[in-house]
């Protein structure tokens, strides 16, 4: 059973957009001191969001909710 994405009462440290549990998981995995959204992380690593998501799916062995 897949976990659902939860929107958190936290904002991205870079752009200020609201983050979700997937963004926070990626931030922790990549050792960010403060959580960032998936888009800002992808921009920092100079990859497309889909490429970052694919790599994280492989690392975690799970996919994010299709609603994000």
mmCIF file of C-alpha atoms in Angstrom:
data_model
loop_
_atom_site.group_PDB
_atom_site.id
_atom_site.type_symbol
_atom_site.label_atom_id
_atom_site.label_comp_id
_atom_site.label_asym_id
_atom_site.label_seq_id
_atom_site.Cartn_x
_atom_site.Cartn_y
_atom_site.Cartn_z
ATOM 1 C CA UNK A 1 0.000 0.000 0.000
ATOM 2 C CA UNK A 2 1.475 3.336 -1.057
ATOM 3 C CA UNK A 3 1.676 6.223 1.357
ATOM 4 C CA UNK A 4 -0.133 9.386 0.389
ATOM 5 C CA UNK A 5 1.628 12.700 0.105
ATOM 6 C CA UNK A 6 0.870 15.026 2.993
ATOM 7 C CA UNK A 7 1.082 18.776 2.636
ATOM 8 C CA UNK A 8 3.038 20.207 5.529
ATOM 9 C CA UNK A 9 2.824 23.553 7.284
ATOM 10 C CA UNK A 10 6.355 24.301 6.121
ATOM 11 C CA UNK A 11 7.776 26.332 3.280
ATOM 12 C CA UNK A 12 10.680 25.749 0.905
ATOM 13 C CA UNK A 13 13.812 27.411 2.221
ATOM 14 C CA UNK A 14 14.591 28.820 -1.248
ATOM 15 C CA UNK A 15 11.388 29.802 -3.031
ATOM 16 C CA UNK A 16 8.912 29.934 -0.157
ATOM 17 C CA UNK A 17 6.383 27.522 -1.699
ATOM 18 C CA UNK A 18 4.623 25.079 0.580
ATOM 19 C CA UNK A 19 6.340 21.682 0.762
ATOM 20 C CA UNK A 20 4.961 18.182 1.101
ATOM 21 C CA UNK A 21 6.199 14.976 2.717
ATOM 22 C CA UNK A 22 7.959 13.886 -0.512
ATOM 23 C CA UNK A 23 9.936 17.157 -0.651
ATOM 24 C CA UNK A 24 10.915 16.735 2.991
ATOM 25 C CA UNK A 25 12.010 13.132 2.436
ATOM 26 C CA UNK A 26 14.218 14.145 -0.491
ATOM 27 C CA UNK A 27 15.669 17.027 1.526
ATOM 28 C CA UNK A 28 16.588 14.710 4.408
ATOM 29 C CA UNK A 29 18.101 12.140 2.051
ATOM 30 C CA UNK A 30 20.316 14.778 0.458
ATOM 31 C CA UNK A 31 21.287 16.176 3.903
ATOM 32 C CA UNK A 32 19.735 19.609 3.489
ATOM 33 C CA UNK A 33 19.753 21.510 6.771
ATOM 34 C CA UNK A 34 16.411 23.103 5.868
ATOM 35 C CA UNK A 35 13.815 21.454 3.603
ATOM 36 C CA UNK A 36 13.480 22.570 -0.015
ATOM 37 C CA UNK A 37 10.890 21.716 -2.635
ATOM 38 C CA UNK A 38 11.534 19.201 -5.386
ATOM 39 C CA UNK A 39 11.780 21.963 -8.016
ATOM 40 C CA UNK A 40 14.499 23.877 -6.148
ATOM 41 C CA UNK A 41 16.483 20.701 -5.486
ATOM 42 C CA UNK A 42 16.274 19.734 -9.165
ATOM 43 C CA UNK A 43 17.440 23.226 -10.157
ATOM 44 C CA UNK A 44 20.399 23.040 -7.769
ATOM 45 C CA UNK A 45 21.509 19.718 -9.253
ATOM 46 C CA UNK A 46 20.770 20.976 -12.787
ATOM 47 C CA UNK A 47 18.403 18.110 -13.613
ATOM 48 C CA UNK A 48 14.789 17.953 -14.710
ATOM 49 C CA UNK A 49 12.236 17.255 -11.973
ATOM 50 C CA UNK A 50 11.311 13.960 -13.659
ATOM 51 C CA UNK A 51 14.961 12.836 -13.610
ATOM 52 C CA UNK A 52 15.296 13.694 -9.908
ATOM 53 C CA UNK A 53 12.017 11.941 -9.144
ATOM 54 C CA UNK A 54 13.114 8.855 -11.072
ATOM 55 C CA UNK A 55 16.398 8.683 -9.170
ATOM 56 C CA UNK A 56 14.632 9.111 -5.823
ATOM 57 C CA UNK A 57 12.056 6.455 -6.785
ATOM 58 C CA UNK A 58 14.929 4.048 -7.418
ATOM 59 C CA UNK A 59 16.678 4.999 -4.154
ATOM 60 C CA UNK A 60 13.564 4.733 -1.960
ATOM 61 C CA UNK A 61 12.009 1.829 -3.832
ATOM 62 C CA UNK A 62 8.720 3.740 -3.985
ATOM 63 C CA UNK A 63 7.008 6.358 -6.114
ATOM 64 C CA UNK A 64 5.551 9.662 -4.983
ATOM 65 C CA UNK A 65 1.829 10.203 -5.246
ATOM 66 C CA UNK A 66 0.805 10.906 -8.845
ATOM 67 C CA UNK A 67 -1.006 14.011 -7.620
ATOM 68 C CA UNK A 68 2.199 16.024 -7.205
#
